[in-house]
Structures are given as C-alpha cells and as structure tokens.
Short mmCIF file of N, CA, C and O in Angstrom, two decimals:
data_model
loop_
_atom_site.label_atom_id
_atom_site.label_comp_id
_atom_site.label_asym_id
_atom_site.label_seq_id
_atom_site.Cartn_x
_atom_site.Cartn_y
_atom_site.Cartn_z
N UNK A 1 132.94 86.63 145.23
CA UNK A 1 133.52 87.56 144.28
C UNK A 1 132.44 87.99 143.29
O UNK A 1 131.59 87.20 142.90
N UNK A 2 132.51 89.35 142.86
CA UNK A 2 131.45 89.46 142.07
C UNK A 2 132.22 90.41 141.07
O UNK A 2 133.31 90.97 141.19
N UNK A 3 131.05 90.41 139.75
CA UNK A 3 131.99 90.57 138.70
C UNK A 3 131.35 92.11 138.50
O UNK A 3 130.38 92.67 139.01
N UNK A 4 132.17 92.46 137.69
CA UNK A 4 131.32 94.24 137.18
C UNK A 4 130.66 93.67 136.24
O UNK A 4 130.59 92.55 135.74
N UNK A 5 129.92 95.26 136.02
CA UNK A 5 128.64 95.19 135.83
C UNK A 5 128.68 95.71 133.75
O UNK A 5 128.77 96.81 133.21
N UNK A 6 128.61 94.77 133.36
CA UNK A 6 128.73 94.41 131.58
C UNK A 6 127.72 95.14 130.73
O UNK A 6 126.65 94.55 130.86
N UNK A 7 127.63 96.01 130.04
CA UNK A 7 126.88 96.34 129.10
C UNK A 7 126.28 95.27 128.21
O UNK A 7 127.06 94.37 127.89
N UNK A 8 125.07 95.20 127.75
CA UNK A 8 124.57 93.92 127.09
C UNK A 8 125.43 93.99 125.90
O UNK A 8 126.25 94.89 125.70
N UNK A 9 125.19 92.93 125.06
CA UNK A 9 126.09 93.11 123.73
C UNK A 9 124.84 93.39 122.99
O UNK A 9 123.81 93.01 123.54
N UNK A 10 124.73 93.94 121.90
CA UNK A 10 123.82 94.76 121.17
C UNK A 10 123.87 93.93 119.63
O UNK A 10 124.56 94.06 118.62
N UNK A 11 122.78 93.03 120.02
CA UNK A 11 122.89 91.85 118.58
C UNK A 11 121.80 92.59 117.59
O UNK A 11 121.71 92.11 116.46
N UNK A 12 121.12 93.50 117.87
CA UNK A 12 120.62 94.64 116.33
C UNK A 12 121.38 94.50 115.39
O UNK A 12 121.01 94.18 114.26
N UNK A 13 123.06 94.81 115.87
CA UNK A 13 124.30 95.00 114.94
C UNK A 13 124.06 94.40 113.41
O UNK A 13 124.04 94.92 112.29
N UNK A 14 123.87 92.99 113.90
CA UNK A 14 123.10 91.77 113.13
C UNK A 14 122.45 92.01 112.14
O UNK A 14 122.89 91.77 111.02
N UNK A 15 121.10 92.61 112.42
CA UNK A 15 120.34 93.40 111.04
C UNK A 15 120.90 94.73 109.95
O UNK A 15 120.54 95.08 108.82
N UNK A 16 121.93 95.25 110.90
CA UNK A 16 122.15 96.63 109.91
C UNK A 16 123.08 96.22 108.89
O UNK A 16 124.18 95.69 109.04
N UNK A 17 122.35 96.59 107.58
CA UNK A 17 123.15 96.55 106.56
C UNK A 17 124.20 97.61 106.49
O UNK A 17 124.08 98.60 107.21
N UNK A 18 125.10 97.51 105.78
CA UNK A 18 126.27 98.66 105.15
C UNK A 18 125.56 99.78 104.52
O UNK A 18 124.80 99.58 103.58
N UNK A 19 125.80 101.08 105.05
CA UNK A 19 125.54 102.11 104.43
C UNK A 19 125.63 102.36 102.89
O UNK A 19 126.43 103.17 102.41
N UNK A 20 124.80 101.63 102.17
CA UNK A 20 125.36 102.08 100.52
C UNK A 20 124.24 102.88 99.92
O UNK A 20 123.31 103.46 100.48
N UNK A 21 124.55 102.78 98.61
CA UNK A 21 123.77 104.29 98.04
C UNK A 21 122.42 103.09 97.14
O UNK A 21 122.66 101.96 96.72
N UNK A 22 121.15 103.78 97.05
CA UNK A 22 120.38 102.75 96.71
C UNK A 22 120.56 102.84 95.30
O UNK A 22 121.05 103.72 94.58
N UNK A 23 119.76 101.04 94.91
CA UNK A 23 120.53 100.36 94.07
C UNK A 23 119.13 100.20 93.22
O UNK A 23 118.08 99.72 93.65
N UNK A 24 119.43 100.87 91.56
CA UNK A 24 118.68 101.09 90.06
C UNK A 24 117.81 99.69 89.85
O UNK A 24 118.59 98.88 89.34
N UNK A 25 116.77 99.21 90.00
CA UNK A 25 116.55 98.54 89.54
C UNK A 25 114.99 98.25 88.34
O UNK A 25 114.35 99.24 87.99
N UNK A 26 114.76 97.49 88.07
CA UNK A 26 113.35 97.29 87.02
C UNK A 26 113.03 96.05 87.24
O UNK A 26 113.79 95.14 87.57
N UNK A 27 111.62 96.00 87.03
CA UNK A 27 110.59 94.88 87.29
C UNK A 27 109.08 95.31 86.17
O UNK A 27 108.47 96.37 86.36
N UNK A 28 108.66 94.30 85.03
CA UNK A 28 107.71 94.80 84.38
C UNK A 28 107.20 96.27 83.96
O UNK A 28 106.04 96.67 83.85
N UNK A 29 108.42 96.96 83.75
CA UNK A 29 108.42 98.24 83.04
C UNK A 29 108.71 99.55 84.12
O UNK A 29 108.91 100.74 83.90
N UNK A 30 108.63 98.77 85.33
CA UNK A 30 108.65 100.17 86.41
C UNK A 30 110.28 99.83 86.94
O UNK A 30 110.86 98.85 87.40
N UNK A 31 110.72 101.42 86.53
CA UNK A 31 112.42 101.67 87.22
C UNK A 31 112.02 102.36 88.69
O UNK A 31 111.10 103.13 88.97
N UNK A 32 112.75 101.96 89.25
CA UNK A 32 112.87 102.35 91.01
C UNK A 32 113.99 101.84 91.61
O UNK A 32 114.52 100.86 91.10
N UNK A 33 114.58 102.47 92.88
CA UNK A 33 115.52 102.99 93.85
C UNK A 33 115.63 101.76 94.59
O UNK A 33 114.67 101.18 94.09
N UNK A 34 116.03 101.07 95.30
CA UNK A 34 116.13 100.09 96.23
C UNK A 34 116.52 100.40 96.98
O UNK A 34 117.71 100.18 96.81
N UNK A 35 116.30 101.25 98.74
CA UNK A 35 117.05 101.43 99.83
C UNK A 35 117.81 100.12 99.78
O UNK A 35 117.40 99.02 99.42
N UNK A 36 119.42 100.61 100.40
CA UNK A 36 120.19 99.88 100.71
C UNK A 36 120.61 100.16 102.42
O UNK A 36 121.18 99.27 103.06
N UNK A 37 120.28 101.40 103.01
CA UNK A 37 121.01 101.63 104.06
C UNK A 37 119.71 101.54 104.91
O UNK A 37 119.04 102.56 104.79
N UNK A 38 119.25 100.73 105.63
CA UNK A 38 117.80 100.40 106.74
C UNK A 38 118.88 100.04 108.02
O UNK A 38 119.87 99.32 108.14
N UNK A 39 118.36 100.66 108.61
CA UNK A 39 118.96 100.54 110.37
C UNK A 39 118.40 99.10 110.77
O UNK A 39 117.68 98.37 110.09
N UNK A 40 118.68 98.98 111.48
CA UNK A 40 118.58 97.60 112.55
C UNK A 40 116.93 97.57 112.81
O UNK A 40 116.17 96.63 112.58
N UNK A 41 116.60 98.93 113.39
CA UNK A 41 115.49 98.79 113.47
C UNK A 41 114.54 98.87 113.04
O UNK A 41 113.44 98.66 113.55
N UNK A 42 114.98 99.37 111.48
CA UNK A 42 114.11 99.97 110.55
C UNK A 42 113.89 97.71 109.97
O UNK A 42 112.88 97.14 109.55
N UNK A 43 115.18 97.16 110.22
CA UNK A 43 114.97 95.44 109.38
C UNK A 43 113.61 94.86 110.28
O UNK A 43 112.66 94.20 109.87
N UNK A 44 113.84 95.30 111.42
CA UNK A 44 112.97 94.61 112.75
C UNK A 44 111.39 94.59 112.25
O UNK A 44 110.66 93.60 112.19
N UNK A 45 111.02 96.12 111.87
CA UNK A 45 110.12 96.58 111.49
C UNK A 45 109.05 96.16 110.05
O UNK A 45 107.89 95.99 109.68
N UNK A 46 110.42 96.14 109.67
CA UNK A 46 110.18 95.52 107.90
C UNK A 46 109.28 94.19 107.99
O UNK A 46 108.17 93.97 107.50
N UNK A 47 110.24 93.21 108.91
CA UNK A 47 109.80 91.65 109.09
C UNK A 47 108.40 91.74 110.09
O UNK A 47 107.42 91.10 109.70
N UNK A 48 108.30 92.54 111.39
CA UNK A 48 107.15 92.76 111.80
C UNK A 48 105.79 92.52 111.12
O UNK A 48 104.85 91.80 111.46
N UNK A 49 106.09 93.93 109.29
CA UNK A 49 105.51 94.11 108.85
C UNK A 49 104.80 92.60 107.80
O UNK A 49 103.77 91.93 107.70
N UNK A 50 105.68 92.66 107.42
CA UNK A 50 105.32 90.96 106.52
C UNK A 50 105.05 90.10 107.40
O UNK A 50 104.09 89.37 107.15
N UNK A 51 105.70 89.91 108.54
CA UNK A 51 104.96 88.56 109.00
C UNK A 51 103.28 89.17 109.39
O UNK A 51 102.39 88.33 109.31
N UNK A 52 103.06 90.01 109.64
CA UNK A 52 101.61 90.47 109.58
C UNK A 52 100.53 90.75 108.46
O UNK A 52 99.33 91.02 108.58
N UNK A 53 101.23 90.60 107.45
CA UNK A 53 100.58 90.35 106.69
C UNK A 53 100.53 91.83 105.23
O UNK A 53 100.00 92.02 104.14
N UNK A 54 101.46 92.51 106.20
CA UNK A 54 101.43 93.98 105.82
C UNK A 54 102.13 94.21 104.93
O UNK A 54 102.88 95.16 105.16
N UNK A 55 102.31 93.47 103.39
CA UNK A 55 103.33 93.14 102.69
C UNK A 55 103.90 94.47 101.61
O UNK A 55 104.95 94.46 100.96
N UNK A 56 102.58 95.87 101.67
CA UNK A 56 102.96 96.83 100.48
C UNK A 56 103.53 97.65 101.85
O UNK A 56 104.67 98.08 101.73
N UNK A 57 103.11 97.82 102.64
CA UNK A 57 103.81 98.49 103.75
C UNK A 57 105.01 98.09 103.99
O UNK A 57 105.71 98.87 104.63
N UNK A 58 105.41 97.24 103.70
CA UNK A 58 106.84 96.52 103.90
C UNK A 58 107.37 97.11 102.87
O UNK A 58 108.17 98.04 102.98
N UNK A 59 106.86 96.50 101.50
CA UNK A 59 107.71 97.09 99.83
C UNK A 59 107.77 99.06 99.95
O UNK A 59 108.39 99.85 99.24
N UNK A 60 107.09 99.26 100.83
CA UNK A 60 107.07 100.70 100.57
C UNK A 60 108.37 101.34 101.61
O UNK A 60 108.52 102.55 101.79
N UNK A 61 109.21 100.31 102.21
CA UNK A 61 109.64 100.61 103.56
C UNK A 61 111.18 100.53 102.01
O UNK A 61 111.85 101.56 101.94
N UNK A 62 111.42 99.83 101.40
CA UNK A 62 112.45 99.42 100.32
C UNK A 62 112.69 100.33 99.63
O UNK A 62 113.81 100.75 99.37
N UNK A 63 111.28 100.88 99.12
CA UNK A 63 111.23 101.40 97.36
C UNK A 63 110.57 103.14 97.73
O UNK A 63 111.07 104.11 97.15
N UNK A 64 109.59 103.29 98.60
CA UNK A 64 108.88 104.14 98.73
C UNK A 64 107.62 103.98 98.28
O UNK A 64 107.21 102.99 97.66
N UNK A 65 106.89 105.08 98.63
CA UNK A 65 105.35 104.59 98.86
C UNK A 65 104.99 104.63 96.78
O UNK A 65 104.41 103.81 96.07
N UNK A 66 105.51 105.69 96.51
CA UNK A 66 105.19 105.56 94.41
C UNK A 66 105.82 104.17 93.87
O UNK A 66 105.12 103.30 93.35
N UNK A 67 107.00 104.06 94.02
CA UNK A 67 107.24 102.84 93.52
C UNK A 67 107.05 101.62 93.68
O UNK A 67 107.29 100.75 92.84
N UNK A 68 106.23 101.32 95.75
CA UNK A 68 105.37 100.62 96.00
C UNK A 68 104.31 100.40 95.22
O UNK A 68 104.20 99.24 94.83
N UNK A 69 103.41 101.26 94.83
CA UNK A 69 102.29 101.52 94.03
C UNK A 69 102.30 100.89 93.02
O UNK A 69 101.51 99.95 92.87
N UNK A 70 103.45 101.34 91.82
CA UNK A 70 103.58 100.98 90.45
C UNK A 70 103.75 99.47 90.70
O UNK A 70 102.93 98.64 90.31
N UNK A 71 105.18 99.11 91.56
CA UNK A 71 105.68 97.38 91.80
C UNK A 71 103.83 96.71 92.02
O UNK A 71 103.24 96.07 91.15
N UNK A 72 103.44 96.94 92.90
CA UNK A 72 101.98 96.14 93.31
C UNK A 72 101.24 96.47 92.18
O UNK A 72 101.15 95.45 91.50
N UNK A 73 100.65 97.43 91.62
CA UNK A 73 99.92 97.18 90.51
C UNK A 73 100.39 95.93 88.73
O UNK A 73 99.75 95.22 87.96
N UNK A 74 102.19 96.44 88.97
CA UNK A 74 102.46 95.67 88.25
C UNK A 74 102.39 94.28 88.40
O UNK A 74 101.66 93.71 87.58
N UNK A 75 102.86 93.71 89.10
CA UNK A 75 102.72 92.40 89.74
C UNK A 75 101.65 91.65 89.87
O UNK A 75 101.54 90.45 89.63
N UNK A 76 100.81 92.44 90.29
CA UNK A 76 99.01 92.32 91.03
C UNK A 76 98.71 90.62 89.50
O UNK A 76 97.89 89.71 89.60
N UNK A 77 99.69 90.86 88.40
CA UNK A 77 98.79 90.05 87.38
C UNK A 77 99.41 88.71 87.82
O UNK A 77 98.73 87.83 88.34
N UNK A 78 100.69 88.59 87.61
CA UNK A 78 101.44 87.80 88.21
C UNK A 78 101.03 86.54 89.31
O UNK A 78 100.31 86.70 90.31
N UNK A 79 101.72 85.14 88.84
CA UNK A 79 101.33 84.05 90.09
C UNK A 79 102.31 84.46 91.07
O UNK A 79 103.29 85.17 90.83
N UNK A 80 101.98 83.95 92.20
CA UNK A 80 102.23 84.30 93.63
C UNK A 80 104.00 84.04 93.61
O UNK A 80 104.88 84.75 94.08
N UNK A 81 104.10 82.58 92.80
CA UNK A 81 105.79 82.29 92.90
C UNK A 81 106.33 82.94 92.06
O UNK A 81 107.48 82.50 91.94
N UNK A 82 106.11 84.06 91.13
CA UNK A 82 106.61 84.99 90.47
C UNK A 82 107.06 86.15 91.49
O UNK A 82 108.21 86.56 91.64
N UNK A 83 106.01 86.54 92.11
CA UNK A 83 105.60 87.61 93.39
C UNK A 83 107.17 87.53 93.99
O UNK A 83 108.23 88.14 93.93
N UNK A 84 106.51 86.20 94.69
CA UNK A 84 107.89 86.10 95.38
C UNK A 84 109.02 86.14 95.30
O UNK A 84 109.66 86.75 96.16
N UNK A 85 109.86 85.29 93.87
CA UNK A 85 110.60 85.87 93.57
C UNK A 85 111.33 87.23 93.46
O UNK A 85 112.50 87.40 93.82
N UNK A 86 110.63 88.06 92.99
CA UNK A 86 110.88 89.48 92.88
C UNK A 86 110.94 89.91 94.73
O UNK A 86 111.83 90.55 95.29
N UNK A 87 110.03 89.49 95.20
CA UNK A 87 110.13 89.95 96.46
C UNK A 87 111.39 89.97 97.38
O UNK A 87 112.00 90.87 97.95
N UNK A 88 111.54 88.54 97.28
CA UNK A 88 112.95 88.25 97.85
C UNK A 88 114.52 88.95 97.24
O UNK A 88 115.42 89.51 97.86
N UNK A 89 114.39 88.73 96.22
CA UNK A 89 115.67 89.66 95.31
C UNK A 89 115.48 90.82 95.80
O UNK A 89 116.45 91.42 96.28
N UNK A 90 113.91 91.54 95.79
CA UNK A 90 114.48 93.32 96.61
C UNK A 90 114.94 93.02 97.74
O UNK A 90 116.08 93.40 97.97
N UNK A 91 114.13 92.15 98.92
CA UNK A 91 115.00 92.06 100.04
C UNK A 91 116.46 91.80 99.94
O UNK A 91 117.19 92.63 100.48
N UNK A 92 117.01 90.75 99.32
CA UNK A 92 118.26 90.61 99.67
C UNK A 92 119.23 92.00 98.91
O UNK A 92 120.27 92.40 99.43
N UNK A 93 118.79 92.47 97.93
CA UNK A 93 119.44 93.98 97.57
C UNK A 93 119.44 95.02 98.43
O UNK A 93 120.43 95.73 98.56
N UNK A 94 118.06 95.24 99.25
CA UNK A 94 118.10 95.40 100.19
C UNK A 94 119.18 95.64 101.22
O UNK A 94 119.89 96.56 101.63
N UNK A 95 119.00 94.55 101.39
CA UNK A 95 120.22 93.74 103.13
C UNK A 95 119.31 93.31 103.76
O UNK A 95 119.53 93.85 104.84
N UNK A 96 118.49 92.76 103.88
CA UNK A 96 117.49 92.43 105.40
C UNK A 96 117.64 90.91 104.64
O UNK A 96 116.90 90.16 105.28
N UNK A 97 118.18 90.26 103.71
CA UNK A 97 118.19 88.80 103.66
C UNK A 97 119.60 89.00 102.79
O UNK A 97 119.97 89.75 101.89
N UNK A 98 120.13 87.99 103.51
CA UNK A 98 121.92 87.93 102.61
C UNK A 98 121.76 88.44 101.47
O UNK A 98 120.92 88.26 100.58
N UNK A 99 122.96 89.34 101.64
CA UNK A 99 123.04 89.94 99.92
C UNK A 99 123.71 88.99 99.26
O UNK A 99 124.42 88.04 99.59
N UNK A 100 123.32 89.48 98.17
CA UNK A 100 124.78 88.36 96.90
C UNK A 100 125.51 89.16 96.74
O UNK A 100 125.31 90.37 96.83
N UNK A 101 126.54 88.57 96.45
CA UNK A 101 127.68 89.10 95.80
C UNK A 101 127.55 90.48 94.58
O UNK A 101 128.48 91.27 94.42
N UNK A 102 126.94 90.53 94.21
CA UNK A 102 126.93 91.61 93.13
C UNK A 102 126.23 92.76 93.35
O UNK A 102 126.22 93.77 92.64
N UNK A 103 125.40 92.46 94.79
CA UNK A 103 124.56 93.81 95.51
C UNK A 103 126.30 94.71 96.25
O UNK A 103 126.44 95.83 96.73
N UNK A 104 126.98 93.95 96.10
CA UNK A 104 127.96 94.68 97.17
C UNK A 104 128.96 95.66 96.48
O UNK A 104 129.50 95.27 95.45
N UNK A 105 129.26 96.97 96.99
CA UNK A 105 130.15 97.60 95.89
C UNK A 105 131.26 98.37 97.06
O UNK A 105 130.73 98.53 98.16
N UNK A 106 132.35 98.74 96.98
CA UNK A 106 133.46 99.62 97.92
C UNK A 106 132.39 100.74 98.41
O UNK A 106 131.51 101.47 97.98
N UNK A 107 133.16 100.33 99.79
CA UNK A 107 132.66 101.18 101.00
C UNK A 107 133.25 102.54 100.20
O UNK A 107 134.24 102.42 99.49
N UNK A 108 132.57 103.88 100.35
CA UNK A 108 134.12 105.27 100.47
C UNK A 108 134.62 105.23 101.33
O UNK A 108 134.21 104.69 102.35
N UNK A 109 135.76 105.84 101.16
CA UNK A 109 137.35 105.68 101.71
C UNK A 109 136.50 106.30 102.89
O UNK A 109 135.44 106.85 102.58
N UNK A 110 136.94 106.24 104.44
CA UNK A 110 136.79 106.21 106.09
C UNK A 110 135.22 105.98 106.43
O UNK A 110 134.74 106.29 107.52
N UNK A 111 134.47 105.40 105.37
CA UNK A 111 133.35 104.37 106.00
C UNK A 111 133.29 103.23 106.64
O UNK A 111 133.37 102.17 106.02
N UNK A 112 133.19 103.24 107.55
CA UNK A 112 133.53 101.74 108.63
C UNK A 112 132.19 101.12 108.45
O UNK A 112 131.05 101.55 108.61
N UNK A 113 132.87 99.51 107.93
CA UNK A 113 131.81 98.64 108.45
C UNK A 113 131.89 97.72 109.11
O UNK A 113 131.44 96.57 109.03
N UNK A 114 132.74 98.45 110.11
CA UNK A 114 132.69 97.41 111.50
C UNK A 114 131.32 97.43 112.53
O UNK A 114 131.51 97.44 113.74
N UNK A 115 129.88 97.42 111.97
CA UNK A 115 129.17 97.25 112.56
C UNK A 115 128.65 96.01 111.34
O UNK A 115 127.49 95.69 111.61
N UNK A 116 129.07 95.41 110.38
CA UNK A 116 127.90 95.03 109.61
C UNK A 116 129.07 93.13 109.76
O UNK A 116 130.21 92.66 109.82
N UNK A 117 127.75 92.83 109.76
CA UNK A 117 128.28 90.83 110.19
C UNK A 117 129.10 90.30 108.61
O UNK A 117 129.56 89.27 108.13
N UNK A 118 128.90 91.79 108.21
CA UNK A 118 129.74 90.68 106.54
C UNK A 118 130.83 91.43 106.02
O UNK A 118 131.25 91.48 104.87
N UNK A 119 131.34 92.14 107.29
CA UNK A 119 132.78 92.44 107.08
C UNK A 119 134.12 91.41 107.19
O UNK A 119 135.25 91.84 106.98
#
C-alpha cells in the first residue's frame, strides 16, 4: 500500500513574526524605527549574518542602514555586555528572539496570525 504524496510542512512558519507596524525606540540619544514585520527568510538571513560575524549588517537589516550608523557609533564607547544587551532587546522587539509581552499590540481587525507560533 502506498501512501500519497504529502507536501513538506513548511517550518520557516517558525521564524515569521506578526505583521506589526515598527516599534519607536532610543538608545544613547539616537531615536529609530525597529522593523517588526521580517519574513522567515529575511530571520534566516539576519542569524546567517551574526553568526558570521556580520553584526552592523545584521542591525541594519532591524533599523536601516542610518540608524545602523548612529546605534554603532553610539555604542562603539560602550563594554561589550552593554552592546549586548541593547542588541538582544532590538532582536526580541524585533521577533527573531521571543518577544515580551509589551512588544505585542492588536492585530487590525482581518489580519491573520495564523502563520505566527505565538498565536
């Protein structure tokens, strides 16, 4: 007996955050945008990028390439576990690392987030 033939299941799903609108934030005097809506493959890419070492190419993938600029120059004075800090909080505002609770705000009314693992 043989069985039909199954479409893979598509675990990307996994990385895509909820479509939201990007999120106001400040760090040592510089205000900037936080993408919130990165595709699956745009998260893939992101982590590519950092684990290579490619870490303003990454922040620029979040914020954009100006507010990349300002964040790294600002920081640049900063110890490394400061760095990080900040680093991780954009990611998880982000979505590419669990959001918290207070990154999250109502979908608009017939936005489905039946693709995102934290529905």
């Amino acid at each position: 007996m043989t069985q039909g033939t199954q479409e893979p299941l598509d675990l990307n799903a996994l990385f895509t955050a909820r479509s939201l609108e990007p999120r106001r934030v400040t760090v040592a005097g510089a205000k900037f945008d936080v993408r919130r809506d990165l595709t699956s493959e745009e998260v893939i890419t992101f982590f590519e990028k950092s684990a290579t070492g490619k870490n303003f190419e990454a922040l620029t993938m979040l914020v954009g390439e100006e507010a990349a600029r300002e964040v790294d120059s600002k920081l640049a004075i900063l110890p490394a576990e400061h760095v990080t800090k900040v680093f991780r909080r954009l990611m998880q505002i982000a979505g590419v690392l669990n959001r918290l609770p207070e990154d999250e705000q109502e979908e608009p009314e017939g936005e489905s987030s039946a693709s995102s693992p934290r529905s």
